[in-house]
Coordinates of N, CA and C in Angstrom, one line a residue:
X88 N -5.3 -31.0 57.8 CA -4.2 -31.5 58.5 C -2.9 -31.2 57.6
X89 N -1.7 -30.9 58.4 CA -0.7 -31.0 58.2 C 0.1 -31.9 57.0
X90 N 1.1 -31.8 55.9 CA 1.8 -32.8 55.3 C 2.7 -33.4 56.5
X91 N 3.0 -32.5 57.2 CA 3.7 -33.5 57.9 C 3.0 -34.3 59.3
X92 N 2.1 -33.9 60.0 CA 0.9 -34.6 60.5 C 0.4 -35.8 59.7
X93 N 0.1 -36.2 58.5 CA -0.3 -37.1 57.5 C 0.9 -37.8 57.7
X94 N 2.2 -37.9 57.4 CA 3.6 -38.6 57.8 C 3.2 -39.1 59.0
X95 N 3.1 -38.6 59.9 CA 2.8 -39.4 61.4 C 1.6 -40.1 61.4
X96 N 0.5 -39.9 61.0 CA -0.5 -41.0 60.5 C 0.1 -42.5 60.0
X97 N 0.6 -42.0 59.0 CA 1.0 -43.2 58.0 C 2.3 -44.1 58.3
X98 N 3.1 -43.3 59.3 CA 4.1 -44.1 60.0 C 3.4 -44.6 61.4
X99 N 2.6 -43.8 61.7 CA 1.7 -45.0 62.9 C 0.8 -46.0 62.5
X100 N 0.0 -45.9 61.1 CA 0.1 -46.9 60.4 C 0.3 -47.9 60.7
X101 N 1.6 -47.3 59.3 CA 2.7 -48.7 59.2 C 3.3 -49.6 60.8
X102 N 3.3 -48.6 61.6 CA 3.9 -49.4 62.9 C 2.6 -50.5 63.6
X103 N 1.1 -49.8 63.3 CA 0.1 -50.9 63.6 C 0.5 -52.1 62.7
X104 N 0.1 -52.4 61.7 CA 0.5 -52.8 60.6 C 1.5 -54.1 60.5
X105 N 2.4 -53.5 61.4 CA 3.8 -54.6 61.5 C 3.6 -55.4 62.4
X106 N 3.2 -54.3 63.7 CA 2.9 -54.9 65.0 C 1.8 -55.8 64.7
X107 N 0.9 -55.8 64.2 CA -0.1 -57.0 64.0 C 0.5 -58.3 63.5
X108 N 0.7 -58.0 62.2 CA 1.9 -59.3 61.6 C 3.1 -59.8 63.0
X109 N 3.4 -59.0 63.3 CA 4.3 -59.7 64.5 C 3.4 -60.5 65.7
X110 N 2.8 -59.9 66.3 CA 1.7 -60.5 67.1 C 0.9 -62.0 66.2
X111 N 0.7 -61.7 65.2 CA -0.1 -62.6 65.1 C 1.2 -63.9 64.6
X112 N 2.5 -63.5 64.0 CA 2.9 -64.6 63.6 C 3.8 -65.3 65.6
X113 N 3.8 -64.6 66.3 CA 3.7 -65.1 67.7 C 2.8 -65.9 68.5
X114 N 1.7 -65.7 68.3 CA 0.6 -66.6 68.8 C 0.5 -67.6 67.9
X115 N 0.2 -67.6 66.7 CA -0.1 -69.0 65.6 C 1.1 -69.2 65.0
X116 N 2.4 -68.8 64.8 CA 3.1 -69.6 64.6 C 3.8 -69.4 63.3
X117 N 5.4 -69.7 62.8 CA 5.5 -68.9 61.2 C 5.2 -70.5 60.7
X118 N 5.0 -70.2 59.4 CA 5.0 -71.4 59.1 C 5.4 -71.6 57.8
X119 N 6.1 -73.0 57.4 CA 6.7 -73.4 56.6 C 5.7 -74.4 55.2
X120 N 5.1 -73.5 54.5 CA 4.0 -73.9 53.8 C 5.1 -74.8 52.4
X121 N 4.5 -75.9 51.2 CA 5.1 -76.6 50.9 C 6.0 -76.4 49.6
X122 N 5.5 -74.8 49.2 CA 6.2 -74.4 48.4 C 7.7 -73.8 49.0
X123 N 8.0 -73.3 50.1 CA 8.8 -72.9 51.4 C 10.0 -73.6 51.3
X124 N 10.2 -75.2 51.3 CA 11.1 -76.0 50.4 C 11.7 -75.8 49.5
X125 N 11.1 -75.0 48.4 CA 11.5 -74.8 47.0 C 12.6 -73.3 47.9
X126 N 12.3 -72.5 48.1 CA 12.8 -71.0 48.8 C 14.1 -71.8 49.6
X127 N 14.3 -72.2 50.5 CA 15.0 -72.6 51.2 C 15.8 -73.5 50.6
X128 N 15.6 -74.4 49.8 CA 16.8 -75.6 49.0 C 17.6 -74.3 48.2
X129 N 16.7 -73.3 47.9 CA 17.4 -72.3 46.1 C 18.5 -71.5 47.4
X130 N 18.1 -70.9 49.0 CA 19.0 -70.1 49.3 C 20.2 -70.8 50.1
X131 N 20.2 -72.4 49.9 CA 21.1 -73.5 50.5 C 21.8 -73.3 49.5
X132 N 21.5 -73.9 48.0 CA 22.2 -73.9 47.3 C 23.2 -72.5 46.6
X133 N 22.3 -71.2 46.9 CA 23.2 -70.0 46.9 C 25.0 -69.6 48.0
X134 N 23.9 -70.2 49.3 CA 24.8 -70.1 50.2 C 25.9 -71.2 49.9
X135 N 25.9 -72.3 49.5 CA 27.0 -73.7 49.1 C 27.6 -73.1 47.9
X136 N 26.8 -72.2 47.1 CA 27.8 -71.4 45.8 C 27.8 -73.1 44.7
X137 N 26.7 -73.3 45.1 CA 26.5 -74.8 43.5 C 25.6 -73.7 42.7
X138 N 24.4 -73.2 42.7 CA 23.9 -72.7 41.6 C 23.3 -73.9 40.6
X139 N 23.0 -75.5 41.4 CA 22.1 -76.0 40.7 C 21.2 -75.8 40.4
X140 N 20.5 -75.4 41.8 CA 18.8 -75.1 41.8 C 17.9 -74.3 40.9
X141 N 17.0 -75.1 40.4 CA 15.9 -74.2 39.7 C 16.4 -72.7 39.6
X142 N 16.5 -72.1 41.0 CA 15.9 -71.1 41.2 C 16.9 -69.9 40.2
X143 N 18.3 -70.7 40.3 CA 19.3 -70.2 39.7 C 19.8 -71.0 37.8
X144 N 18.8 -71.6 37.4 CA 19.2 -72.2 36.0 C 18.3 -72.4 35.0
X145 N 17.0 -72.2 35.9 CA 15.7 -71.4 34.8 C 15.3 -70.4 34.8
X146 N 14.7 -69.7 33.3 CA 14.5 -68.9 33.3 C 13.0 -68.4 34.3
X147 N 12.3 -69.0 34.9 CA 11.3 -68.9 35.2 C 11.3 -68.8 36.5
X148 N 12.9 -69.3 37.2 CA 13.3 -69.0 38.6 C 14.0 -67.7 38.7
X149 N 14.1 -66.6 37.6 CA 14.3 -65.7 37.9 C 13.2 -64.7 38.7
X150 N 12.7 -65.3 38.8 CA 11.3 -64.2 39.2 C 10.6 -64.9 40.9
X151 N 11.4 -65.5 41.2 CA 11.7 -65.6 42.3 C 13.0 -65.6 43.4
X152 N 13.8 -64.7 43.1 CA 15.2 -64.6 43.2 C 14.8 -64.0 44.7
X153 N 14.4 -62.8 45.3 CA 14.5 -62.2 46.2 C 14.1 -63.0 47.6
X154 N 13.3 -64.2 47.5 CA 13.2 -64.4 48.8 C 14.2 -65.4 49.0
X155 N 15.1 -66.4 48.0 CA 16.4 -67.1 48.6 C 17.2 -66.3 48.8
X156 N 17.0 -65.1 48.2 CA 18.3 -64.1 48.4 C 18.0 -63.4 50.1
X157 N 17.0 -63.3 50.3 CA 17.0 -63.2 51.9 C 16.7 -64.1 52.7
X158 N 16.7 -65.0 52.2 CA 16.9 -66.3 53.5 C 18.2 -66.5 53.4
X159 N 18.7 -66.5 52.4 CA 20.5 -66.6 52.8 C 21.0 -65.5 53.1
X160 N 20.5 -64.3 53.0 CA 21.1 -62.9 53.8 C 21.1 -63.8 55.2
X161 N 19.8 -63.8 55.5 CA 18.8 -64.2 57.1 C 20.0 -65.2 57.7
X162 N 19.8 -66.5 57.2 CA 20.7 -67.7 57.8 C 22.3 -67.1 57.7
X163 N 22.9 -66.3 57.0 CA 24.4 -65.8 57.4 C 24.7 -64.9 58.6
X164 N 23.2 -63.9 59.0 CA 23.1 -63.2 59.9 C 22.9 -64.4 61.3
X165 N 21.6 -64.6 61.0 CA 21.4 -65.5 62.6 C 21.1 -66.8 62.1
X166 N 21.9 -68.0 61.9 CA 21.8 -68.7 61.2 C 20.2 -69.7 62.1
X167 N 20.4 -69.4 63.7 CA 19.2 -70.2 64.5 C 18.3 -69.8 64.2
X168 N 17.6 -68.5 63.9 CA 16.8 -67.9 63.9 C 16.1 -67.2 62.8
X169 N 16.5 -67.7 61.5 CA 16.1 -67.0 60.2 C 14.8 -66.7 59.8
X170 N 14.0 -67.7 60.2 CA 12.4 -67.7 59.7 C 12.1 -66.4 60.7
X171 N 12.7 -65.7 61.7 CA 12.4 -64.9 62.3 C 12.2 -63.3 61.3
X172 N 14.1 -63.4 60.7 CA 14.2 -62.5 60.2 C 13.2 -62.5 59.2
X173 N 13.1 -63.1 58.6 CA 12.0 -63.7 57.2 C 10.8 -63.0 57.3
X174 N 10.2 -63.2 58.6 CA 8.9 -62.8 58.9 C 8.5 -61.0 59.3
X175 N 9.8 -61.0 59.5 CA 10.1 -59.4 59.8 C 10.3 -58.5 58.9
X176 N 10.5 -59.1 57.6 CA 10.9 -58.4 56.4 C 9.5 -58.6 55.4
X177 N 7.9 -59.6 56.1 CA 7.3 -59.9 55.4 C 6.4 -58.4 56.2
X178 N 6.3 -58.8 57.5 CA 5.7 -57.8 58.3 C 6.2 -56.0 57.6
X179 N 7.3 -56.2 57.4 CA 7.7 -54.9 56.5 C 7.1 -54.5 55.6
X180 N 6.8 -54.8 54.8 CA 6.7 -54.8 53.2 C 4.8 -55.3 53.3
X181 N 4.0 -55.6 54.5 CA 2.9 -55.9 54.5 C 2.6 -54.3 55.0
X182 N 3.4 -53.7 56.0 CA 3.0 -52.6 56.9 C 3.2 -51.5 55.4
X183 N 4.4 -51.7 55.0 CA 4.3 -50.4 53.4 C 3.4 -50.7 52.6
X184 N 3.4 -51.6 52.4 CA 1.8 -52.0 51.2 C 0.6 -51.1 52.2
X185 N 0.4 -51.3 53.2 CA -0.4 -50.5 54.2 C -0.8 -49.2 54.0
X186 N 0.1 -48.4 54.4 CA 0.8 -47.3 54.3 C 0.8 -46.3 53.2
X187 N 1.1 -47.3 51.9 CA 1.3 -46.7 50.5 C -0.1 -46.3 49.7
X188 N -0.9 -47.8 50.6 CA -2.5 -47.5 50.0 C -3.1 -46.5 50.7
X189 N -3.1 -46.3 51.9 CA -3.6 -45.4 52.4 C -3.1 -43.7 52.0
X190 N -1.7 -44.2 51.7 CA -1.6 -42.4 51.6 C -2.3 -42.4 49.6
X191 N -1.9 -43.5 48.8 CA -2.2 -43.2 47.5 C -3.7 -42.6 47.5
X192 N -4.9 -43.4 48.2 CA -6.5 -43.4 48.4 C -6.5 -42.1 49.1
X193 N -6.1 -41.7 50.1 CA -6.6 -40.1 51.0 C -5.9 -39.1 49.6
X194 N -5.0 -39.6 48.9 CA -4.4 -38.0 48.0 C -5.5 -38.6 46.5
X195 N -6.1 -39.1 46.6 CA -6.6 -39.8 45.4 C -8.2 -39.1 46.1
X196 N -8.6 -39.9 47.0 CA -10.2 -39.7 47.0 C -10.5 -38.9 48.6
X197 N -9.7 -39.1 49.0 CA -9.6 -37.9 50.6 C -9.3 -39.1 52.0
X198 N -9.6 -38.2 53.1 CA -9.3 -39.3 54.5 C -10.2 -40.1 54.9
X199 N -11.5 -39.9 54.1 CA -12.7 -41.2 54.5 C -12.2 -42.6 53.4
X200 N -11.5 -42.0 51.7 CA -11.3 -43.1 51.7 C -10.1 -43.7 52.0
X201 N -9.0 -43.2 52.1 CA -7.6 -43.7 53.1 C -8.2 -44.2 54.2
X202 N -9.1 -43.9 55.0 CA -9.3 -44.5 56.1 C -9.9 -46.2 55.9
X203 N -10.7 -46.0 54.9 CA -11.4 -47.5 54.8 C -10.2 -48.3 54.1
X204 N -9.1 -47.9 53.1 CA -8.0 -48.6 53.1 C -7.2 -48.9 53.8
X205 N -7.0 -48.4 54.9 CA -6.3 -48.4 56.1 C -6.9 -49.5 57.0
X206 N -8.3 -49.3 57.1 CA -9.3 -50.9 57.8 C -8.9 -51.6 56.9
X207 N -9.2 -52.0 55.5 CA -8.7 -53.1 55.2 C -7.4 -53.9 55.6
X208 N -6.2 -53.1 55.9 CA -5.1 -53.7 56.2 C -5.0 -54.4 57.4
X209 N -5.9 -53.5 58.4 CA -5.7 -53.6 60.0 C -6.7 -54.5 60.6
X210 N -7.9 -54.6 59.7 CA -8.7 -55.5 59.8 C -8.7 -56.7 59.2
X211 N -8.1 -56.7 58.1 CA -7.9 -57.9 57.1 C -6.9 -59.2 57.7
X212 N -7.8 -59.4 58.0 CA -6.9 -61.2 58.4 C -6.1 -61.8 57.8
X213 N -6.5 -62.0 56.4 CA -5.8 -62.5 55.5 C -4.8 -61.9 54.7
X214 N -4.5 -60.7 54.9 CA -3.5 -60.0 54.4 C -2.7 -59.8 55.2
X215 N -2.7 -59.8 56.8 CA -1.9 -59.7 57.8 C -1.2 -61.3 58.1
X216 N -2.1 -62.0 58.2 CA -1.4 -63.7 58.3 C -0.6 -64.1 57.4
X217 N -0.6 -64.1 55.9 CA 0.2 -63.9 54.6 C 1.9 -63.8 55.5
X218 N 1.9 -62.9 56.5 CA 3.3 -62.6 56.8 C 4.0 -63.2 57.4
X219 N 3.6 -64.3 57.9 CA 3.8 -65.8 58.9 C 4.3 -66.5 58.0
X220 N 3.9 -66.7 56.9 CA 4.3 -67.9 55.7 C 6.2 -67.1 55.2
X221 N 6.7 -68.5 55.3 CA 8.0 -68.4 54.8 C 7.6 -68.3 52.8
X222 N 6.9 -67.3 52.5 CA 6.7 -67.4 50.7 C 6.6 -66.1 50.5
X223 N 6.3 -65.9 49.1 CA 6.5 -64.1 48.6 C 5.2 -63.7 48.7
X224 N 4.2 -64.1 48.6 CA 3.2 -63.6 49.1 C 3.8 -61.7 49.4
X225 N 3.6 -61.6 50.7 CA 4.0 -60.2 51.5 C 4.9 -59.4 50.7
X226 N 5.8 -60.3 49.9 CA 7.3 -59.4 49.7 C 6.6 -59.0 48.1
X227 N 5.9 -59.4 47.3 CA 5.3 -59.2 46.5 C 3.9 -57.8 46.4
X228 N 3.2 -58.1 47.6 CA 2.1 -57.4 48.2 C 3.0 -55.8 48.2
X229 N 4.3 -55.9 48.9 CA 4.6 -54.6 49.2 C 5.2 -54.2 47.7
X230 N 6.2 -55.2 47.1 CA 7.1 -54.2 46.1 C 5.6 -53.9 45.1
X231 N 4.6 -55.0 44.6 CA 3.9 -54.6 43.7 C 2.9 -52.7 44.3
X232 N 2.5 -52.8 45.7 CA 2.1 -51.5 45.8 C 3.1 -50.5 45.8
X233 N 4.6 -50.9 46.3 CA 5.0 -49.6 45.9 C 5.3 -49.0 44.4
X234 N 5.1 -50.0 43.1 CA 4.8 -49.9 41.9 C 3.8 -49.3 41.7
X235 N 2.8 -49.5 41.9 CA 1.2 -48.5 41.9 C 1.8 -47.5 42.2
X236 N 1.9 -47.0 43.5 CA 2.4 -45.9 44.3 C 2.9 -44.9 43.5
X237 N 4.6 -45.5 42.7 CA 5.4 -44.7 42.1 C 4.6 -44.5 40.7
X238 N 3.8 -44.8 39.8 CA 3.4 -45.3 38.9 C 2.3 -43.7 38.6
X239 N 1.6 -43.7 40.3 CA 0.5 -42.8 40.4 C 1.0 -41.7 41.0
X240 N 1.9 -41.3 41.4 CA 2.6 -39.8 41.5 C 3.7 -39.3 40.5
X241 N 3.7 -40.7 39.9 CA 5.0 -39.6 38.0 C 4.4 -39.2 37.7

């Protein structure tokens, strides 16, 4: 096959991929698990420009900076509807984690084993549901594979 036939694979992929996470966080629901509080008070407190919160005065809240920083992107864009955007950027970053394994596995071990990494994503329940949760989970899943990714083609 083609390099650029393999591109269309892997962006049909990723478009399964997202589409699941969307589907699935539509029928069951997103949800606001109890760490979710901690995310949401740190991008309140960004958005009010106090910079009390944890998230911004420990060193150990640095390493969770990226998801108040997009819930307050999110709530400035559609302030009704943020957990939406949230879930859309988890479904993102779940569909490239997808994507990245599959193409790293087929150029590593061929298309039988890209293919079984590719079932894991599409099959995997628990890696697709992960995207529903207002937490880093997903946003983590994707930046940490695209670190492998870049890591294994330098």
């Amino acid at each position: 096959m083609t390099p650029k036939r393999w591109r269309v694979v892997e962006a049909m992929l990723a478009l399964l991929i997202a589409a699941e996470c969307i589907v699935n966080a539509s029928r069951r629901g997103i949800v606001f698990a109890p760490d979710s509080r901690w995310f949401v008070a740190a991008a309140d407190d960004l958005l009010a420009r106090r910079f009390t919160h944890a998230a911004w005065t420990t060193p150990e809240g640095a390493f969770y900076l990226l998801l108040p920083l997009l819930i307050a992107a999110a709530k400035t864009m559609t302030p009704a509807s943020w957990p939406l955007l949230i879930v859309l950027a988890n479904a993102a970053a779940t569909a490239c984690a997808g994507m990245l394994t599959f193409r790293l596995t087929r150029q590593s071990i061929g298309a039988a084993g890209g293919a079984v990494a590719a079932a894991g994503f599409i099959f995997g329940f628990e890696i697709l549901d992960w995207s529903r949760y207002i937490l880093t989970d997903s946003l983590f899943l994707g930046i940490a594979t695209l670190a492998i990714y870049l890591m294994a083609v330098a």
